[in-house]
Amino acid sequence: RSALHRRIAYHVLAVAGGEPRRIVLGVMVASALISMWVSNLATALMMLPVALGLAACADRPDSRERDVRHFTYCLILGVGYASTIGGMATIVGTASNAMVAGIVAQRTGTPVTFAQWASFGIPMALVLVPAGWLLLTRLVFRFELGSDAALREVMLREMRPTGAMTPPERRMASVFLLLALAWTFGPLWRVWPPLSSLSDAALGTLAAITLFMIPAGGGERGTLLGRQDLRGVPWDVLLLLGGSLALSEAMDVSGLSQYIVQSLGVLTGLPHPVLVLAIVALMIAWTEVATNASAAATVAPALIVVAAAAGVAPVLLLLPAALAAACGYALPIGTPANTAVYASGRVPIGDFIRAGLRMDVIALIVITLGALLIMPLVF
């Protein structure tokens, strides 16, 4: 509501310059940063007009049609990919992250903290965003467009804030920064007994309540958030999260989890690296035809039993599965961000699939290696 996210995107894009490939990278970095805290779909819808405006500016008489077309594809698909990748980086980035973290806490009694998730998710995003950029601009949709100040001007005009930071923006930024610091450094202040039981969820709830109490300032009446903003709360997502926990318990009590594990019994005998690779591949394929939340809610309870049978900590299988559940890049229905960018009508389905399949393979490799090399250091 305070438009703070647009100001952040503006400053990221301001350093991209006028070189077209750097502009694509700037758009992707801005999308990923925002999507760490805002829903993937909302991020894609916010950044898509910027991408379309840049694409229109590049369409000049002295530019080859193929180069302009490929530049357009890179911008639009870059928004879709980065909006999804950014959501993988934090526990609040997308619904499936919070869902899997809740299932882990419910079934094992050990919560996954914001800092732990970020310690795994942020390195994945730091690799996947540049990898996606190189894939689009250097491999699949190569183009040759010269540096152009007009492109940079369009980019900044689309995102330019009006004037200096307003009081609502400053106050929102203060609450956001304090919450991010509290989440990040939770292991340090939780050693104090009175705060040891304060969870990340409680911190987020406290910050949300605070926004309904802090005056907006700057001549605006009311508080940073008001009663009318409750209409914008994604109640369907909250119901989905709660329903996933109930589904997890029901699958365990009914024996369905055991049945699924028996069906996947061959996995339990695999070496750990092969097991992780198989689970990540399964989730990426599944989420191409199902929502990431439904895929995670269905598979997570069974993976806890698979982990027990394989003799590994459940979190070492569930977190890679959660990240993989957000990686359906090949089809428009794979992720909400995919659907949003495909709806622009600017990327043919054949090119969409051609690039997306390659991105799926990159995600498979990166998440698997991250699960094997980084997660043992965190958990």
Tab-separated table of C-alpha atoms in Angstrom:
chain	number	residue	atom	x	y	z
A	1	ARG	CA	0.000	0.000	0.000
A	2	SER	CA	2.858	2.411	0.757
A	3	ALA	CA	4.458	1.714	-2.684
A	4	LEU	CA	7.764	0.973	-0.961
A	5	HIS	CA	8.295	-2.015	-3.246
A	6	ARG	CA	8.206	0.227	-6.335
A	7	ARG	CA	10.868	2.490	-4.849
A	8	ILE	CA	13.104	-0.528	-4.184
A	9	ALA	CA	12.647	-1.712	-7.777
A	10	TYR	CA	13.446	1.774	-9.093
A	11	HIS	CA	16.783	1.941	-7.296
A	12	VAL	CA	17.750	-1.541	-8.475
A	13	LEU	CA	16.907	-0.704	-12.088
A	14	ALA	CA	18.668	2.666	-11.893
A	15	VAL	CA	22.069	0.964	-11.824
A	16	ALA	CA	21.364	-1.285	-14.823
A	17	GLY	CA	22.410	1.304	-17.414
A	18	GLY	CA	21.258	1.275	-21.030
A	19	GLU	CA	22.862	-1.978	-22.241
A	20	PRO	CA	19.955	-4.315	-23.124
A	21	ARG	CA	21.349	-7.444	-21.471
A	22	ARG	CA	22.077	-5.518	-18.278
A	23	ILE	CA	18.543	-4.171	-18.413
A	24	VAL	CA	17.186	-7.732	-18.540
A	25	LEU	CA	19.355	-8.592	-15.539
A	26	GLY	CA	18.178	-5.486	-13.687
A	27	VAL	CA	14.536	-6.376	-14.277
A	28	MET	CA	15.172	-9.924	-13.051
A	29	VAL	CA	17.054	-8.807	-9.924
A	30	ALA	CA	14.317	-6.305	-9.050
A	31	SER	CA	11.638	-8.972	-9.546
A	32	ALA	CA	13.495	-11.481	-7.369
A	33	LEU	CA	14.108	-8.999	-4.544
A	34	ILE	CA	10.467	-7.974	-4.394
A	35	SER	CA	9.223	-11.560	-4.652
A	36	MET	CA	11.179	-12.497	-1.522
A	37	TRP	CA	8.555	-10.546	0.444
A	38	VAL	CA	5.591	-10.089	-1.924
A	39	SER	CA	3.667	-12.904	-3.618
A	40	ASN	CA	5.108	-14.226	-6.872
A	41	LEU	CA	1.966	-13.335	-8.817
A	42	ALA	CA	1.784	-9.778	-7.468
A	43	THR	CA	5.453	-9.263	-8.328
A	44	ALA	CA	4.990	-10.529	-11.873
A	45	LEU	CA	1.947	-8.308	-12.397
A	46	MET	CA	3.862	-5.274	-11.104
A	47	MET	CA	7.001	-5.841	-13.191
A	48	LEU	CA	5.305	-6.995	-16.402
A	49	PRO	CA	4.295	-3.446	-17.502
A	50	VAL	CA	7.929	-2.391	-17.051
A	51	ALA	CA	9.072	-5.254	-19.285
A	52	LEU	CA	6.457	-4.469	-21.931
A	53	GLY	CA	7.376	-0.775	-21.919
A	54	LEU	CA	11.048	-1.601	-22.427
A	55	ALA	CA	10.205	-4.017	-25.233
A	56	ALA	CA	8.151	-1.357	-27.007
A	57	CYS	CA	10.997	1.169	-26.726
A	58	ALA	CA	13.448	-1.258	-28.344
A	59	ASP	CA	11.227	-1.682	-31.404
A	60	ARG	CA	12.851	0.950	-33.655
A	61	PRO	CA	13.314	1.081	-37.452
A	62	ASP	CA	17.061	0.460	-37.178
A	63	SER	CA	16.626	-2.700	-35.068
A	64	ARG	CA	16.322	-6.168	-36.547
A	65	GLU	CA	12.924	-7.728	-35.934
A	66	ARG	CA	14.476	-10.938	-34.599
A	67	ASP	CA	16.621	-9.064	-32.065
A	68	VAL	CA	13.671	-7.045	-30.792
A	69	ARG	CA	11.552	-10.185	-30.539
A	70	HIS	CA	14.216	-12.044	-28.574
A	71	PHE	CA	14.787	-9.045	-26.284
A	72	THR	CA	11.054	-9.034	-25.591
A	73	TYR	CA	11.051	-12.753	-24.790
A	74	CYS	CA	13.987	-12.311	-22.409
A	75	LEU	CA	12.296	-9.475	-20.542
A	76	ILE	CA	8.934	-11.197	-20.179
A	77	LEU	CA	10.252	-14.645	-19.295
A	78	GLY	CA	12.859	-13.026	-17.045
A	79	VAL	CA	10.069	-11.450	-15.004
A	80	GLY	CA	8.312	-14.810	-14.714
A	81	TYR	CA	11.420	-16.773	-13.769
A	82	ALA	CA	12.764	-14.219	-11.287
A	83	SER	CA	9.379	-13.727	-9.608
A	84	THR	CA	9.329	-17.452	-8.888
A	85	ILE	CA	13.005	-17.689	-7.903
A	86	GLY	CA	12.724	-14.819	-5.430
A	87	GLY	CA	9.822	-16.573	-3.740
A	88	MET	CA	12.079	-19.565	-3.083
A	89	ALA	CA	14.568	-17.492	-1.078
A	90	THR	CA	12.550	-16.873	2.095
A	91	ILE	CA	10.036	-18.809	4.121
A	92	VAL	CA	7.424	-16.092	3.437
A	93	GLY	CA	8.181	-15.897	-0.287
A	94	THR	CA	5.491	-18.314	-1.450
A	95	ALA	CA	2.731	-20.408	0.072
A	96	SER	CA	4.436	-23.764	-0.411
A	97	ASN	CA	7.444	-22.626	1.643
A	98	ALA	CA	5.354	-21.805	4.692
A	99	MET	CA	3.298	-24.937	4.135
A	100	VAL	CA	6.301	-27.267	4.163
A	101	ALA	CA	7.828	-25.458	7.149
A	102	GLY	CA	4.551	-25.932	9.012
A	103	ILE	CA	4.417	-29.634	8.169
A	104	VAL	CA	8.016	-30.105	9.332
A	105	ALA	CA	7.250	-28.387	12.645
A	106	GLN	CA	4.014	-30.333	13.091
A	107	ARG	CA	5.428	-33.762	12.336
A	108	THR	CA	8.940	-33.493	13.801
A	109	GLY	CA	8.502	-30.933	16.577
A	110	THR	CA	11.436	-28.911	15.250
A	111	PRO	CA	10.529	-25.633	13.513
A	112	VAL	CA	12.385	-24.306	10.482
A	113	THR	CA	13.353	-20.720	11.279
A	114	PHE	CA	13.436	-17.822	8.855
A	115	ALA	CA	17.227	-17.685	9.116
A	116	GLN	CA	17.611	-21.399	8.379
A	117	TRP	CA	15.403	-21.218	5.305
A	118	ALA	CA	17.161	-18.106	4.036
A	119	SER	CA	20.557	-19.744	4.556
A	120	PHE	CA	19.513	-22.332	1.984
A	121	GLY	CA	17.063	-20.390	-0.191
A	122	ILE	CA	19.069	-17.214	-0.785
A	123	PRO	CA	22.128	-19.031	-2.191
A	124	MET	CA	19.789	-20.926	-4.519
A	125	ALA	CA	18.304	-17.630	-5.733
A	126	LEU	CA	21.763	-16.071	-6.110
A	127	VAL	CA	22.682	-18.865	-8.504
A	128	LEU	CA	19.368	-19.306	-10.321
A	129	VAL	CA	18.789	-15.640	-11.245
A	130	PRO	CA	22.124	-15.233	-13.105
A	131	ALA	CA	21.740	-18.727	-14.550
A	132	GLY	CA	18.295	-17.857	-15.887
A	133	TRP	CA	19.622	-14.575	-17.274
A	134	LEU	CA	22.470	-16.304	-19.096
A	135	LEU	CA	20.121	-18.995	-20.383
A	136	LEU	CA	17.708	-16.446	-21.849
A	137	THR	CA	20.114	-13.839	-23.210
A	138	ARG	CA	23.105	-15.964	-24.246
A	139	LEU	CA	21.694	-19.351	-25.170
A	140	VAL	CA	18.009	-19.542	-26.064
A	141	PHE	CA	17.159	-16.005	-27.234
A	142	ARG	CA	20.408	-14.366	-28.303
A	143	PHE	CA	20.068	-10.806	-29.571
A	144	GLU	CA	22.291	-7.916	-30.636
A	145	LEU	CA	20.983	-4.519	-29.608
A	146	GLY	CA	23.233	-1.561	-28.908
A	147	SER	CA	23.258	0.393	-25.665
A	148	ASP	CA	20.458	2.931	-25.686
A	149	ALA	CA	19.764	5.712	-23.203
A	150	ALA	CA	16.108	5.701	-24.298
A	151	LEU	CA	15.666	2.180	-22.920
A	152	ARG	CA	16.990	3.253	-19.549
A	153	GLU	CA	14.738	6.305	-19.537
A	154	VAL	CA	11.652	4.184	-20.221
A	155	MET	CA	12.642	1.761	-17.474
A	156	LEU	CA	13.088	4.505	-14.899
A	157	ARG	CA	9.972	6.395	-15.975
A	158	GLU	CA	7.839	3.275	-15.466
A	159	MET	CA	9.095	2.836	-11.886
A	160	ARG	CA	10.066	6.374	-10.820
A	161	PRO	CA	8.626	7.269	-7.408
A	162	THR	CA	7.038	10.675	-6.998
A	163	GLY	CA	9.416	12.717	-4.859
A	164	ALA	CA	11.263	11.788	-1.687
A	165	MET	CA	10.229	8.973	0.610
A	166	THR	CA	6.898	9.764	2.212
A	167	PRO	CA	6.255	9.272	5.942
A	168	PRO	CA	4.180	6.118	5.266
A	169	GLU	CA	7.061	4.691	3.210
A	170	ARG	CA	9.617	5.494	5.904
A	171	ARG	CA	7.498	3.979	8.648
A	172	MET	CA	6.707	0.903	6.588
A	173	ALA	CA	10.404	0.495	5.792
A	174	SER	CA	11.258	0.730	9.503
A	175	VAL	CA	8.796	-2.006	10.465
A	176	PHE	CA	9.925	-4.165	7.558
A	177	LEU	CA	13.614	-3.742	8.422
A	178	LEU	CA	13.061	-4.534	12.107
A	179	LEU	CA	11.065	-7.648	11.220
A	180	ALA	CA	13.694	-8.849	8.746
A	181	LEU	CA	16.447	-8.326	11.343
A	182	ALA	CA	14.437	-10.123	14.028
A	183	TRP	CA	13.836	-13.065	11.696
A	184	THR	CA	17.448	-13.198	10.554
A	185	PHE	CA	19.059	-12.981	13.989
A	186	GLY	CA	16.487	-15.067	15.839
A	187	PRO	CA	19.047	-17.664	17.014
A	188	LEU	CA	20.960	-14.898	18.819
A	189	TRP	CA	18.167	-13.229	20.803
A	190	ARG	CA	16.257	-16.451	21.503
A	191	VAL	CA	18.978	-17.481	23.960
A	192	TRP	CA	17.307	-15.034	26.391
A	193	PRO	CA	14.741	-17.228	28.223
A	194	PRO	CA	11.790	-14.758	28.139
A	195	LEU	CA	11.992	-14.692	24.309
A	196	SER	CA	12.988	-18.296	23.664
A	197	SER	CA	9.461	-19.374	22.711
A	198	LEU	CA	8.731	-16.417	20.395
A	199	SER	CA	8.405	-17.985	16.943
A	200	ASP	CA	8.906	-16.430	13.515
A	201	ALA	CA	5.149	-16.656	12.958
A	202	ALA	CA	4.522	-14.690	16.155
A	203	LEU	CA	6.980	-12.014	15.010
A	204	GLY	CA	5.201	-11.696	11.673
A	205	THR	CA	1.824	-11.444	13.396
A	206	LEU	CA	3.160	-8.805	15.789
A	207	ALA	CA	4.520	-6.748	12.884
A	208	ALA	CA	1.192	-6.991	11.043
A	209	ILE	CA	-0.720	-5.834	14.133
A	210	THR	CA	1.722	-2.954	14.534
A	211	LEU	CA	0.884	-1.703	11.032
A	212	PHE	CA	-2.729	-1.267	12.135
A	213	MET	CA	-1.567	0.899	15.051
A	214	ILE	CA	1.136	3.190	13.582
A	215	PRO	CA	-0.241	6.486	12.182
A	216	ALA	CA	0.371	6.914	8.454
A	217	GLY	CA	1.608	10.499	8.826
A	218	GLY	CA	2.401	12.843	5.973
A	219	GLY	CA	-1.055	14.375	5.995
A	220	GLU	CA	-2.762	11.010	5.540
A	221	ARG	CA	-5.513	10.084	7.941
A	222	GLY	CA	-5.589	6.784	9.747
A	223	THR	CA	-2.881	4.183	10.218
A	224	LEU	CA	-0.490	2.421	7.837
A	225	LEU	CA	-3.104	-0.300	7.408
A	226	GLY	CA	-6.823	0.078	8.015
A	227	ARG	CA	-9.939	-2.025	8.179
A	228	GLN	CA	-10.412	-1.712	4.422
A	229	ASP	CA	-7.076	-3.460	3.851
A	230	LEU	CA	-8.413	-6.644	5.429
A	231	ARG	CA	-10.296	-7.181	2.162
A	232	GLY	CA	-6.955	-7.620	0.432
A	233	VAL	CA	-5.739	-10.369	2.763
A	234	PRO	CA	-5.367	-13.609	0.739
A	235	TRP	CA	-7.736	-15.612	2.926
A	236	ASP	CA	-7.727	-18.405	0.354
A	237	VAL	CA	-3.980	-18.854	0.880
A	238	LEU	CA	-4.403	-18.928	4.659
A	239	LEU	CA	-7.134	-21.550	4.334
A	240	LEU	CA	-4.884	-23.501	1.976
A	241	LEU	CA	-2.058	-23.456	4.524
A	242	GLY	CA	-4.319	-24.611	7.333
A	243	GLY	CA	-5.917	-27.217	5.110
A	244	SER	CA	-2.522	-28.586	4.140
A	245	LEU	CA	-1.683	-29.258	7.788
A	246	ALA	CA	-5.006	-31.041	8.235
A	247	LEU	CA	-4.370	-33.019	5.043
A	248	SER	CA	-0.939	-34.007	6.303
A	249	GLU	CA	-2.375	-35.331	9.554
A	250	ALA	CA	-5.204	-37.124	7.742
A	251	MET	CA	-2.770	-38.827	5.363
A	252	ASP	CA	-0.766	-40.074	8.319
A	253	VAL	CA	-3.739	-41.286	10.365
A	254	SER	CA	-5.471	-42.965	7.413
A	255	GLY	CA	-2.333	-44.786	6.318
A	256	LEU	CA	-2.220	-43.069	2.925
A	257	SER	CA	1.305	-41.824	3.610
A	258	GLN	CA	2.457	-45.391	4.197
A	259	TYR	CA	0.782	-46.492	0.958
A	260	ILE	CA	2.545	-43.766	-1.011
A	261	VAL	CA	5.846	-44.699	0.597
A	262	GLN	CA	5.320	-48.341	-0.348
A	263	SER	CA	4.638	-47.210	-3.912
A	264	LEU	CA	7.867	-45.225	-3.793
A	265	GLY	CA	9.694	-47.940	-1.900
A	266	VAL	CA	12.443	-48.121	-4.481
A	267	LEU	CA	13.520	-44.612	-3.469
A	268	THR	CA	14.297	-45.549	0.129
A	269	GLY	CA	17.097	-47.851	-0.971
A	270	LEU	CA	18.838	-45.252	-3.106
A	271	PRO	CA	22.023	-43.460	-2.032
A	272	HIS	CA	21.232	-40.086	-0.497
A	273	PRO	CA	22.441	-37.971	-3.478
A	274	VAL	CA	20.365	-40.043	-5.909
A	275	LEU	CA	17.367	-39.884	-3.554
A	276	VAL	CA	17.527	-36.079	-3.430
A	277	LEU	CA	17.920	-35.883	-7.215
A	278	ALA	CA	14.897	-38.145	-7.735
A	279	ILE	CA	12.709	-36.156	-5.329
A	280	VAL	CA	13.658	-32.805	-6.879
A	281	ALA	CA	12.996	-34.161	-10.386
A	282	LEU	CA	9.641	-35.591	-9.271
A	283	MET	CA	8.537	-32.287	-7.743
A	284	ILE	CA	9.586	-30.215	-10.759
A	285	ALA	CA	7.654	-32.525	-13.081
A	286	TRP	CA	4.628	-32.604	-10.768
A	287	THR	CA	4.387	-28.841	-10.357
A	288	GLU	CA	4.268	-28.380	-14.137
A	289	VAL	CA	0.691	-29.674	-14.050
A	290	ALA	CA	-0.311	-28.833	-10.461
A	291	THR	CA	0.040	-25.790	-8.231
A	292	ASN	CA	3.174	-25.681	-6.123
A	293	ALA	CA	1.096	-25.592	-2.943
A	294	SER	CA	-0.961	-28.665	-3.818
A	295	ALA	CA	2.133	-30.589	-4.934
A	296	ALA	CA	3.947	-29.758	-1.708
A	297	ALA	CA	0.927	-30.561	0.466
A	298	THR	CA	0.493	-33.952	-1.187
A	299	VAL	CA	4.116	-35.080	-1.202
A	300	ALA	CA	5.479	-33.591	2.040
A	301	PRO	CA	3.780	-36.008	4.479
A	302	ALA	CA	4.971	-39.000	2.457
A	303	LEU	CA	8.515	-37.652	2.300
A	304	ILE	CA	8.686	-37.596	6.088
A	305	VAL	CA	8.085	-41.348	6.096
A	306	VAL	CA	10.541	-41.819	3.210
A	307	ALA	CA	13.154	-39.891	5.198
A	308	ALA	CA	12.607	-42.103	8.233
A	309	ALA	CA	12.959	-45.247	6.117
A	310	ALA	CA	16.110	-43.869	4.481
A	311	GLY	CA	17.593	-42.821	7.823
A	312	VAL	CA	17.916	-39.093	7.055
A	313	ALA	CA	16.462	-36.007	8.719
A	314	PRO	CA	13.084	-35.123	7.109
A	315	VAL	CA	14.108	-31.502	6.554
A	316	LEU	CA	16.933	-32.635	4.241
A	317	LEU	CA	14.318	-33.978	1.815
A	318	LEU	CA	11.415	-31.613	2.447
A	319	LEU	CA	13.168	-28.293	1.834
A	320	PRO	CA	14.604	-29.291	-1.560
A	321	ALA	CA	11.148	-30.629	-2.432
A	322	ALA	CA	9.564	-27.307	-1.449
A	323	LEU	CA	11.963	-25.318	-3.620
A	324	ALA	CA	11.511	-27.737	-6.508
A	325	ALA	CA	7.737	-27.354	-6.198
A	326	ALA	CA	8.168	-23.720	-7.277
A	327	CYS	CA	10.173	-24.593	-10.384
A	328	GLY	CA	7.623	-25.431	-13.050
A	329	TYR	CA	9.026	-23.148	-15.753
A	330	ALA	CA	8.044	-25.059	-18.896
A	331	LEU	CA	4.263	-24.582	-18.983
A	332	PRO	CA	2.087	-21.498	-18.449
A	333	ILE	CA	0.179	-23.335	-15.709
A	334	GLY	CA	3.392	-24.298	-13.894
A	335	THR	CA	3.440	-21.253	-11.584
A	336	PRO	CA	1.202	-18.187	-11.097
A	337	ALA	CA	4.033	-16.004	-12.430
A	338	ASN	CA	4.219	-18.151	-15.574
A	339	THR	CA	0.495	-17.702	-16.113
A	340	ALA	CA	0.751	-13.931	-15.686
A	341	VAL	CA	3.586	-13.435	-18.166
A	342	TYR	CA	2.146	-15.856	-20.725
A	343	ALA	CA	-1.153	-13.964	-20.574
A	344	SER	CA	0.665	-10.976	-22.072
A	345	GLY	CA	0.413	-12.816	-25.384
A	346	ARG	CA	3.946	-11.860	-26.388
A	347	VAL	CA	5.710	-15.237	-26.021
A	348	PRO	CA	4.595	-18.143	-28.273
A	349	ILE	CA	3.946	-21.390	-26.448
A	350	GLY	CA	6.720	-23.203	-28.335
A	351	ASP	CA	9.361	-20.700	-27.248
A	352	PHE	CA	7.911	-20.679	-23.735
A	353	ILE	CA	8.340	-24.454	-23.422
A	354	ARG	CA	11.735	-24.488	-25.148
A	355	ALA	CA	13.230	-22.064	-22.638
A	356	GLY	CA	11.306	-23.436	-19.668
A	357	LEU	CA	12.505	-27.012	-20.076
A	358	ARG	CA	16.101	-25.829	-20.007
A	359	MET	CA	15.393	-23.743	-16.914
A	360	ASP	CA	13.850	-26.797	-15.260
A	361	VAL	CA	17.078	-28.726	-15.847
A	362	ILE	CA	19.160	-25.883	-14.391
A	363	ALA	CA	16.899	-25.751	-11.329
A	364	LEU	CA	17.173	-29.528	-10.925
A	365	ILE	CA	20.978	-29.337	-10.862
A	366	VAL	CA	21.227	-26.244	-8.645
A	367	ILE	CA	18.708	-27.376	-6.012
A	368	THR	CA	20.181	-30.878	-5.840
A	369	LEU	CA	23.719	-29.566	-5.386
A	370	GLY	CA	22.510	-27.019	-2.841
A	371	ALA	CA	20.718	-29.712	-0.868
A	372	LEU	CA	23.851	-31.846	-0.787
A	373	LEU	CA	26.437	-29.123	-0.154
A	374	ILE	CA	24.686	-26.340	1.784
A	375	MET	CA	21.896	-27.955	3.798
A	376	PRO	CA	24.189	-30.166	5.924
A	377	LEU	CA	25.903	-26.958	7.072
A	378	VAL	CA	22.587	-25.366	8.097
A	379	PHE	CA	20.606	-28.236	9.638
